[in-house]
Amino acid sequence: MKGREGSLLWKTNMDQWLEQLPRDDFFREELLENQHDVKFLEDCFYKDLEFGTGGMRGEIGPGTNRMNIYTVRKAAKGLAQFIVEQGKEAMERGVVIAYDSRRMSPEFALEVAKTVGTYGVKAYIFKELQPTPLLSFAVRYLQAFAGVVITASHNPPEYNGFKVYGEDGAQLPPNAADKIIIYIRESGSELVKNVTNEEDLLRKGLLTYVGDIVEKAYLDALTSIQLNRDITKDLSIVFTPLHGTANKLVRAGLTAFGFENIKVVKEQELPDSDFSTVSLPNPEEHAAFEMAIRYGEEIQADILMATDPDADRLGVAVRNHTGEFTVLTGNQMGALLLHYLLMQKRNNGDLPSNGILIKTIVTSELGRAIASDFGIQTLDTLTGFKFIAEKIQEFENTGAYTFLFGYEESYGYLMSSFVRDKDAVQSAVLAAEVAAYYKAQNKSLYDGLMELYEEYGYYSESQRSITLKGKDGSEQIIQVLEEFRNTPPTIINGLQIVEVEDYKSSESNNILTGKKVPIKLPKSNVLKYKLEDDSWFCVRPSGTEPKCKFYFAVKDETLDGSREKLIGMEREVMKRVNSIIKN
């Protein structure tokens, strides 16, 4: 037999599931309903759902390559065995578990608690859905050994995920994740049935439900990031949690900062696993702001804010010079937050001489320019906030630098290290403060952004992505990376490529001089191309979605010139990408 039907491994895996699952299991019923869809079945079983450095994420459904209670148990078992290896103290400190508004999130969270409890590891689980940054805070506050959050962040409704955090409140570093991965791989079939029930775990003291004590402690810490308490709070705010977890904490945070004129988008206020009012619950997507913009026009709002389902990303929209609401990019909002933070700290006399900005390699260079103007150094990390958090911990241990601000272009910001992941709640309250600062001068955030461009140069950035699902899609993404790596472009938009950074080989190659220098970052399948005018573009596969992402960045003396450069570079690169996929 040839082709898909000739592959025996996925069929063997499927047959085991059909044989071992209970007759009334709805995942088993879904397999039977799709028994003639060979492509669907192969994709469910042709591999195990990948557990990477931050955990795993995938579509909900039956099979080894899907999110379901069985693959969640297998991952939780690996985590439990890792904790047991660390000893009795680690087991007693236990795991904090949070979950978002997605389908099966509460069920998956309980399965994690039941599985780790089976191995004698204590579990703390929130009584209701909570944001990811609160989970990060809770790990530190409760002095737990680890944390788990059930979320797929901003992915489509059919997805869910399992993210693991270390005792510092950050996503696991590679070494710890690698050990857990080994345990998972050696744990055998995911069809594990012998987990302890909830009642027994409660009776044994291995399961504790967490109330609002952690929320109150978080809100107390949140007030510490307020930089100017005298700024007018006469600011009209529209906020939408996009059916996710941020509603309570963002509103409480804004109130604590003194903001009273807060209008919540009612249609998107309550949790909804279908995210029924948006095509994608992602504040990076301008379409997610449609309802917020309608509210903003009705009440003449100064600022619109949206958070993703697990509340680690914040999107902001403000009026531009034509009076229309425009959604700021993550790079733009990050620059505004950074500049305001450094300015206020300098004015208050508490800008440390060893302060540092941490950003990712695909984040705008505008941040570096701003930080340099204030005498602050900038450090680049790989994409992923866990790498920023890793540096925060390192500098906390060594005292070499004082962390001031961390951000990535994908709408993730962090101002204070009581959380060790991007935090949309911190971001929302500071964004409101920055907007109030400009409003006191009869300006908008957009005016503030134009002032930054005028001072530091007109930076423009964009991101494009291609979604390629399934086995065939994974192979196409690999092909795109291989083509760019093996036959790299030399001229883009009439400009010569002068340097190629290959993070997989950890080597930067200067095309003009032939000089090669090592890249002192962990290996990653990422390529970055720098052009002769300091423009650049980057190619990387997503670590959490079936996507290949492309980042573009330019700088010019005018806004129009910058945008023209950006469009030209983006057009040429994507033309090449499309030709690779079609072949």
Short mmCIF file of N, CA and C in Angstrom, two decimals, residues 238-387:
data_model
loop_
_atom_site.label_atom_id
_atom_site.label_comp_id
_atom_site.label_asym_id
_atom_site.label_seq_id
_atom_site.Cartn_x
_atom_site.Cartn_y
_atom_site.Cartn_z
N VAL A 238 -12.34 52.73 26.88
CA VAL A 238 -13.14 51.57 26.49
C VAL A 238 -12.24 50.35 26.59
N PHE A 239 -12.74 49.32 27.27
CA PHE A 239 -11.94 48.11 27.47
C PHE A 239 -12.74 46.87 27.06
N THR A 240 -12.08 45.95 26.39
CA THR A 240 -12.69 44.65 26.09
C THR A 240 -11.73 43.53 26.43
N PRO A 241 -12.20 42.53 27.20
CA PRO A 241 -11.37 41.35 27.48
C PRO A 241 -11.48 40.29 26.40
N LEU A 242 -12.25 40.57 25.33
CA LEU A 242 -12.42 39.62 24.21
C LEU A 242 -12.84 38.24 24.70
N HIS A 243 -13.78 38.21 25.63
CA HIS A 243 -14.36 36.96 26.16
C HIS A 243 -13.36 36.16 27.00
N GLY A 244 -12.29 36.80 27.46
CA GLY A 244 -11.25 36.07 28.18
C GLY A 244 -11.24 36.32 29.67
N THR A 245 -10.05 36.37 30.25
CA THR A 245 -9.87 36.34 31.71
C THR A 245 -9.57 37.69 32.34
N ALA A 246 -9.42 38.75 31.56
CA ALA A 246 -8.85 39.99 32.10
C ALA A 246 -9.86 40.92 32.75
N ASN A 247 -11.14 40.67 32.58
CA ASN A 247 -12.16 41.65 32.95
C ASN A 247 -12.01 42.17 34.39
N LYS A 248 -11.96 41.28 35.35
CA LYS A 248 -11.95 41.70 36.75
C LYS A 248 -10.66 42.42 37.13
N LEU A 249 -9.51 41.85 36.76
CA LEU A 249 -8.24 42.43 37.20
C LEU A 249 -7.93 43.75 36.52
N VAL A 250 -8.21 43.86 35.23
CA VAL A 250 -7.93 45.13 34.54
C VAL A 250 -8.80 46.24 35.11
N ARG A 251 -10.07 45.95 35.30
CA ARG A 251 -10.96 46.99 35.84
C ARG A 251 -10.55 47.37 37.27
N ALA A 252 -10.19 46.37 38.07
CA ALA A 252 -9.75 46.66 39.43
C ALA A 252 -8.45 47.46 39.43
N GLY A 253 -7.55 47.13 38.51
CA GLY A 253 -6.29 47.85 38.42
C GLY A 253 -6.49 49.30 38.00
N LEU A 254 -7.33 49.53 37.01
CA LEU A 254 -7.60 50.89 36.55
C LEU A 254 -8.25 51.72 37.66
N THR A 255 -9.15 51.09 38.39
CA THR A 255 -9.80 51.78 39.51
C THR A 255 -8.79 52.13 40.58
N ALA A 256 -7.88 51.19 40.88
CA ALA A 256 -6.84 51.45 41.89
C ALA A 256 -5.94 52.60 41.47
N PHE A 257 -5.76 52.79 40.17
CA PHE A 257 -4.94 53.89 39.67
C PHE A 257 -5.71 55.21 39.61
N GLY A 258 -6.98 55.16 39.95
CA GLY A 258 -7.77 56.38 40.00
C GLY A 258 -8.63 56.65 38.79
N PHE A 259 -8.64 55.74 37.82
CA PHE A 259 -9.46 55.95 36.62
C PHE A 259 -10.89 55.47 36.89
N GLU A 260 -11.85 56.32 36.56
CA GLU A 260 -13.24 56.00 36.85
C GLU A 260 -14.11 55.85 35.61
N ASN A 261 -13.74 56.52 34.54
CA ASN A 261 -14.56 56.53 33.32
C ASN A 261 -14.17 55.35 32.43
N ILE A 262 -14.60 54.16 32.83
CA ILE A 262 -14.24 52.93 32.14
C ILE A 262 -15.49 52.27 31.58
N LYS A 263 -15.53 52.10 30.29
CA LYS A 263 -16.67 51.46 29.64
C LYS A 263 -16.22 50.11 29.08
N VAL A 264 -16.86 49.05 29.55
CA VAL A 264 -16.51 47.70 29.08
C VAL A 264 -17.44 47.31 27.94
N VAL A 265 -16.88 46.71 26.90
CA VAL A 265 -17.69 46.24 25.78
C VAL A 265 -18.55 45.08 26.28
N LYS A 266 -19.82 45.35 26.47
CA LYS A 266 -20.72 44.39 27.11
C LYS A 266 -20.79 43.06 26.37
N GLU A 267 -20.82 43.11 25.02
CA GLU A 267 -20.95 41.89 24.23
C GLU A 267 -19.73 40.97 24.36
N GLN A 268 -18.61 41.52 24.84
CA GLN A 268 -17.38 40.74 24.95
C GLN A 268 -16.88 40.64 26.39
N GLU A 269 -17.74 41.00 27.32
CA GLU A 269 -17.32 41.06 28.73
C GLU A 269 -17.21 39.69 29.37
N LEU A 270 -18.13 38.79 29.06
CA LEU A 270 -18.18 37.50 29.74
C LEU A 270 -17.37 36.44 28.99
N PRO A 271 -16.85 35.45 29.71
CA PRO A 271 -16.10 34.37 29.07
C PRO A 271 -16.96 33.63 28.04
N ASP A 272 -16.34 33.28 26.94
CA ASP A 272 -17.04 32.57 25.86
C ASP A 272 -16.00 31.76 25.10
N SER A 273 -16.09 30.44 25.21
CA SER A 273 -15.09 29.57 24.59
C SER A 273 -15.13 29.60 23.07
N ASP A 274 -16.22 30.08 22.51
CA ASP A 274 -16.33 30.19 21.05
C ASP A 274 -15.85 31.55 20.54
N PHE A 275 -15.61 32.49 21.46
CA PHE A 275 -15.21 33.85 21.08
C PHE A 275 -16.11 34.34 19.94
N SER A 276 -17.40 34.29 20.21
CA SER A 276 -18.41 34.39 19.17
C SER A 276 -18.52 35.75 18.50
N THR A 277 -17.96 36.81 19.08
CA THR A 277 -18.10 38.13 18.46
C THR A 277 -16.87 38.55 17.66
N VAL A 278 -15.85 37.70 17.62
CA VAL A 278 -14.63 38.03 16.87
C VAL A 278 -14.22 36.84 16.02
N SER A 279 -13.57 37.10 14.90
CA SER A 279 -13.06 36.01 14.07
C SER A 279 -11.85 35.37 14.71
N LEU A 280 -11.08 36.16 15.48
CA LEU A 280 -9.90 35.66 16.19
C LEU A 280 -9.72 36.51 17.44
N PRO A 281 -9.58 35.89 18.63
CA PRO A 281 -9.48 36.67 19.87
C PRO A 281 -8.06 37.19 20.11
N ASN A 282 -7.57 37.97 19.16
CA ASN A 282 -6.19 38.41 19.20
C ASN A 282 -6.14 39.93 19.04
N PRO A 283 -5.69 40.66 20.06
CA PRO A 283 -5.63 42.12 19.95
C PRO A 283 -4.62 42.61 18.93
N GLU A 284 -3.79 41.71 18.39
CA GLU A 284 -2.91 42.09 17.28
C GLU A 284 -3.72 42.30 15.99
N GLU A 285 -4.89 41.66 15.92
CA GLU A 285 -5.73 41.77 14.74
C GLU A 285 -6.66 42.99 14.87
N HIS A 286 -6.61 43.88 13.91
CA HIS A 286 -7.41 45.10 13.99
C HIS A 286 -8.90 44.79 14.05
N ALA A 287 -9.32 43.68 13.44
CA ALA A 287 -10.74 43.32 13.43
C ALA A 287 -11.26 43.06 14.84
N ALA A 288 -10.38 42.69 15.77
CA ALA A 288 -10.81 42.42 17.14
C ALA A 288 -11.30 43.70 17.84
N PHE A 289 -10.98 44.86 17.27
CA PHE A 289 -11.37 46.14 17.88
C PHE A 289 -12.68 46.71 17.32
N GLU A 290 -13.35 45.98 16.45
CA GLU A 290 -14.52 46.56 15.78
C GLU A 290 -15.57 47.04 16.77
N MET A 291 -15.91 46.21 17.75
CA MET A 291 -16.93 46.62 18.73
C MET A 291 -16.41 47.71 19.64
N ALA A 292 -15.15 47.61 20.03
CA ALA A 292 -14.57 48.64 20.90
C ALA A 292 -14.56 49.99 20.20
N ILE A 293 -14.27 50.00 18.90
CA ILE A 293 -14.28 51.26 18.15
C ILE A 293 -15.69 51.85 18.11
N ARG A 294 -16.69 50.99 17.95
CA ARG A 294 -18.08 51.47 17.95
C ARG A 294 -18.41 52.12 19.30
N TYR A 295 -18.02 51.48 20.38
CA TYR A 295 -18.22 52.06 21.72
C TYR A 295 -17.46 53.38 21.85
N GLY A 296 -16.21 53.37 21.34
CA GLY A 296 -15.38 54.56 21.44
C GLY A 296 -15.95 55.75 20.73
N GLU A 297 -16.56 55.52 19.58
CA GLU A 297 -17.19 56.62 18.85
C GLU A 297 -18.41 57.15 19.61
N GLU A 298 -19.15 56.24 20.24
CA GLU A 298 -20.38 56.65 20.95
C GLU A 298 -20.07 57.53 22.16
N ILE A 299 -19.00 57.20 22.88
CA ILE A 299 -18.71 57.95 24.12
C ILE A 299 -17.52 58.89 23.97
N GLN A 300 -17.01 59.03 22.74
CA GLN A 300 -15.84 59.89 22.49
C GLN A 300 -14.67 59.51 23.40
N ALA A 301 -14.32 58.25 23.36
CA ALA A 301 -13.26 57.72 24.22
C ALA A 301 -11.89 58.24 23.81
N ASP A 302 -11.00 58.31 24.77
CA ASP A 302 -9.61 58.71 24.51
C ASP A 302 -8.75 57.53 24.11
N ILE A 303 -9.06 56.35 24.65
CA ILE A 303 -8.23 55.19 24.42
C ILE A 303 -9.09 53.93 24.45
N LEU A 304 -8.80 53.00 23.57
CA LEU A 304 -9.45 51.69 23.55
C LEU A 304 -8.40 50.65 23.88
N MET A 305 -8.76 49.67 24.72
CA MET A 305 -7.81 48.63 25.09
C MET A 305 -8.46 47.26 24.97
N ALA A 306 -7.69 46.28 24.50
CA ALA A 306 -8.19 44.91 24.35
C ALA A 306 -7.11 43.94 24.82
N THR A 307 -7.53 42.89 25.50
CA THR A 307 -6.60 41.86 25.95
C THR A 307 -6.96 40.53 25.30
N ASP A 308 -5.98 39.65 25.16
CA ASP A 308 -6.26 38.33 24.61
C ASP A 308 -6.84 37.43 25.70
N PRO A 309 -7.29 36.22 25.37
CA PRO A 309 -8.02 35.40 26.36
C PRO A 309 -7.30 35.13 27.67
N ASP A 310 -5.97 34.96 27.65
CA ASP A 310 -5.29 34.70 28.92
C ASP A 310 -4.62 35.94 29.49
N ALA A 311 -4.88 37.10 28.88
CA ALA A 311 -4.49 38.40 29.42
C ALA A 311 -3.00 38.59 29.59
N ASP A 312 -2.22 38.07 28.65
CA ASP A 312 -0.81 38.43 28.68
C ASP A 312 -0.46 39.43 27.58
N ARG A 313 -1.37 39.67 26.62
CA ARG A 313 -1.14 40.64 25.55
C ARG A 313 -2.17 41.76 25.60
N LEU A 314 -1.69 42.97 25.34
CA LEU A 314 -2.56 44.14 25.32
C LEU A 314 -2.46 44.85 23.98
N GLY A 315 -3.63 45.13 23.37
CA GLY A 315 -3.69 45.97 22.19
C GLY A 315 -4.33 47.30 22.54
N VAL A 316 -3.87 48.37 21.89
CA VAL A 316 -4.36 49.72 22.18
C VAL A 316 -4.71 50.42 20.87
N ALA A 317 -5.85 51.12 20.86
CA ALA A 317 -6.25 51.94 19.72
C ALA A 317 -6.51 53.37 20.19
N VAL A 318 -6.06 54.34 19.39
CA VAL A 318 -6.26 55.76 19.70
C VAL A 318 -6.59 56.51 18.42
N ARG A 319 -7.06 57.73 18.58
CA ARG A 319 -7.40 58.54 17.42
C ARG A 319 -6.13 59.08 16.75
N ASN A 320 -6.11 58.98 15.41
CA ASN A 320 -4.99 59.55 14.66
C ASN A 320 -5.30 60.99 14.28
N HIS A 321 -4.50 61.57 13.38
CA HIS A 321 -4.65 62.99 13.06
C HIS A 321 -5.91 63.30 12.24
N THR A 322 -6.54 62.26 11.70
CA THR A 322 -7.80 62.47 10.99
C THR A 322 -9.01 62.22 11.90
N GLY A 323 -8.75 61.87 13.16
CA GLY A 323 -9.83 61.66 14.11
C GLY A 323 -10.36 60.24 14.14
N GLU A 324 -9.77 59.35 13.34
CA GLU A 324 -10.21 57.96 13.30
C GLU A 324 -9.39 57.12 14.29
N PHE A 325 -10.01 56.08 14.84
CA PHE A 325 -9.29 55.19 15.73
C PHE A 325 -8.34 54.30 14.91
N THR A 326 -7.11 54.25 15.33
CA THR A 326 -6.12 53.38 14.69
C THR A 326 -5.49 52.51 15.75
N VAL A 327 -5.27 51.24 15.42
CA VAL A 327 -4.67 50.30 16.37
C VAL A 327 -3.15 50.43 16.31
N LEU A 328 -2.55 50.75 17.44
CA LEU A 328 -1.09 50.85 17.50
C LEU A 328 -0.47 49.46 17.43
N THR A 329 0.70 49.37 16.83
CA THR A 329 1.41 48.09 16.81
C THR A 329 2.07 47.85 18.17
N GLY A 330 2.49 46.62 18.39
CA GLY A 330 3.19 46.32 19.63
C GLY A 330 4.49 47.11 19.75
N ASN A 331 5.17 47.31 18.64
CA ASN A 331 6.39 48.11 18.65
C ASN A 331 6.11 49.56 19.02
N GLN A 332 5.02 50.12 18.48
CA GLN A 332 4.68 51.51 18.77
C GLN A 332 4.28 51.70 20.23
N MET A 333 3.40 50.82 20.74
CA MET A 333 2.96 50.95 22.12
C MET A 333 4.12 50.71 23.07
N GLY A 334 4.99 49.75 22.72
CA GLY A 334 6.16 49.49 23.55
C GLY A 334 7.06 50.71 23.65
N ALA A 335 7.25 51.42 22.52
CA ALA A 335 8.08 52.62 22.54
C ALA A 335 7.47 53.70 23.42
N LEU A 336 6.14 53.88 23.35
CA LEU A 336 5.47 54.88 24.17
C LEU A 336 5.59 54.55 25.66
N LEU A 337 5.36 53.30 26.01
CA LEU A 337 5.47 52.89 27.41
C LEU A 337 6.90 53.07 27.92
N LEU A 338 7.87 52.63 27.11
CA LEU A 338 9.27 52.73 27.51
C LEU A 338 9.69 54.18 27.71
N HIS A 339 9.38 55.04 26.75
CA HIS A 339 9.80 56.43 26.85
C HIS A 339 9.19 57.10 28.08
N TYR A 340 7.90 56.87 28.31
CA TYR A 340 7.24 57.47 29.47
C TYR A 340 7.87 56.96 30.77
N LEU A 341 8.11 55.67 30.84
CA LEU A 341 8.68 55.07 32.05
C LEU A 341 10.04 55.67 32.36
N LEU A 342 10.92 55.74 31.35
CA LEU A 342 12.26 56.27 31.57
C LEU A 342 12.21 57.76 31.92
N MET A 343 11.33 58.51 31.25
CA MET A 343 11.21 59.93 31.52
C MET A 343 10.75 60.19 32.96
N GLN A 344 9.72 59.44 33.41
CA GLN A 344 9.21 59.64 34.75
C GLN A 344 10.23 59.23 35.81
N LYS A 345 10.93 58.13 35.55
CA LYS A 345 11.95 57.70 36.52
C LYS A 345 13.08 58.71 36.61
N ARG A 346 13.45 59.28 35.47
CA ARG A 346 14.49 60.31 35.51
C ARG A 346 13.98 61.54 36.25
N ASN A 347 12.74 61.95 35.98
CA ASN A 347 12.18 63.11 36.67
C ASN A 347 12.05 62.88 38.17
N ASN A 348 11.77 61.62 38.55
CA ASN A 348 11.61 61.29 39.96
C ASN A 348 12.95 61.01 40.65
N GLY A 349 14.02 61.00 39.88
CA GLY A 349 15.35 60.77 40.44
C GLY A 349 15.63 59.32 40.78
N ASP A 350 14.89 58.38 40.18
CA ASP A 350 15.14 56.97 40.49
C ASP A 350 15.42 56.13 39.23
N LEU A 351 16.08 56.76 38.25
CA LEU A 351 16.52 56.03 37.07
C LEU A 351 17.90 55.45 37.37
N PRO A 352 18.01 54.13 37.53
CA PRO A 352 19.29 53.54 37.93
C PRO A 352 20.34 53.64 36.83
N SER A 353 21.59 53.82 37.23
CA SER A 353 22.67 53.93 36.25
C SER A 353 22.95 52.60 35.55
N ASN A 354 22.55 51.51 36.18
CA ASN A 354 22.76 50.19 35.57
C ASN A 354 21.46 49.60 35.04
N GLY A 355 20.50 50.46 34.71
CA GLY A 355 19.22 49.98 34.20
C GLY A 355 19.36 49.33 32.83
N ILE A 356 18.44 48.43 32.54
CA ILE A 356 18.52 47.73 31.26
C ILE A 356 17.14 47.50 30.67
N LEU A 357 17.06 47.63 29.35
CA LEU A 357 15.89 47.28 28.56
C LEU A 357 16.16 45.91 27.94
N ILE A 358 15.18 45.02 27.99
CA ILE A 358 15.32 43.71 27.37
C ILE A 358 14.22 43.56 26.33
N LYS A 359 14.62 43.26 25.10
CA LYS A 359 13.67 43.07 24.02
C LYS A 359 14.10 41.86 23.19
N THR A 360 13.25 41.46 22.25
CA THR A 360 13.58 40.30 21.43
C THR A 360 14.23 40.74 20.12
N ILE A 361 14.80 39.79 19.40
CA ILE A 361 15.52 40.08 18.16
C ILE A 361 14.60 40.54 17.04
N VAL A 362 13.28 40.33 17.18
CA VAL A 362 12.35 40.77 16.14
C VAL A 362 11.56 42.01 16.56
N THR A 363 11.99 42.64 17.64
CA THR A 363 11.34 43.85 18.13
C THR A 363 12.07 45.08 17.58
N SER A 364 11.33 46.15 17.37
CA SER A 364 11.85 47.37 16.75
C SER A 364 13.11 47.90 17.42
N GLU A 365 13.97 48.50 16.60
CA GLU A 365 15.17 49.15 17.11
C GLU A 365 14.87 50.53 17.69
N LEU A 366 13.63 50.99 17.57
CA LEU A 366 13.26 52.26 18.18
C LEU A 366 13.46 52.21 19.69
N GLY A 367 13.16 51.06 20.28
CA GLY A 367 13.36 50.92 21.72
C GLY A 367 14.81 51.12 22.12
N ARG A 368 15.73 50.59 21.33
CA ARG A 368 17.16 50.74 21.63
C ARG A 368 17.56 52.22 21.56
N ALA A 369 17.02 52.92 20.54
CA ALA A 369 17.35 54.34 20.38
C ALA A 369 16.85 55.16 21.58
N ILE A 370 15.64 54.86 22.03
CA ILE A 370 15.09 55.57 23.19
C ILE A 370 15.92 55.28 24.44
N ALA A 371 16.20 54.00 24.68
CA ALA A 371 16.96 53.63 25.87
C ALA A 371 18.33 54.28 25.87
N SER A 372 19.00 54.30 24.72
CA SER A 372 20.32 54.90 24.62
C SER A 372 20.29 56.37 24.97
N ASP A 373 19.23 57.05 24.57
CA ASP A 373 19.09 58.49 24.86
C ASP A 373 19.01 58.75 26.35
N PHE A 374 18.53 57.77 27.11
CA PHE A 374 18.45 57.91 28.56
C PHE A 374 19.65 57.26 29.27
N GLY A 375 20.64 56.83 28.49
CA GLY A 375 21.82 56.19 29.08
C GLY A 375 21.59 54.77 29.54
N ILE A 376 20.57 54.13 28.96
CA ILE A 376 20.19 52.78 29.36
C ILE A 376 20.61 51.78 28.29
N GLN A 377 21.19 50.66 28.71
CA GLN A 377 21.60 49.63 27.77
C GLN A 377 20.41 48.78 27.33
N THR A 378 20.57 48.14 26.16
CA THR A 378 19.54 47.25 25.61
C THR A 378 20.14 45.88 25.38
N LEU A 379 19.38 44.87 25.76
CA LEU A 379 19.80 43.48 25.55
C LEU A 379 18.76 42.78 24.69
N ASP A 380 19.21 42.06 23.65
CA ASP A 380 18.32 41.30 22.79
C ASP A 380 18.28 39.84 23.23
N THR A 381 17.10 39.24 23.13
CA THR A 381 16.93 37.81 23.40
C THR A 381 16.22 37.17 22.21
N LEU A 382 16.16 35.86 22.22
CA LEU A 382 15.34 35.16 21.24
C LEU A 382 13.86 35.50 21.47
N THR A 383 13.05 35.23 20.45
CA THR A 383 11.60 35.45 20.57
C THR A 383 11.02 34.52 21.64
N GLY A 384 10.19 35.07 22.48
CA GLY A 384 9.61 34.29 23.57
C GLY A 384 9.92 34.97 24.89
N PHE A 385 8.89 35.29 25.67
CA PHE A 385 9.12 36.06 26.89
C PHE A 385 9.89 35.30 27.95
N LYS A 386 9.95 33.98 27.80
CA LYS A 386 10.71 33.20 28.79
C LYS A 386 12.18 33.58 28.78
N PHE A 387 12.67 34.01 27.62
CA PHE A 387 14.08 34.41 27.53
C PHE A 387 14.30 35.76 28.20
#
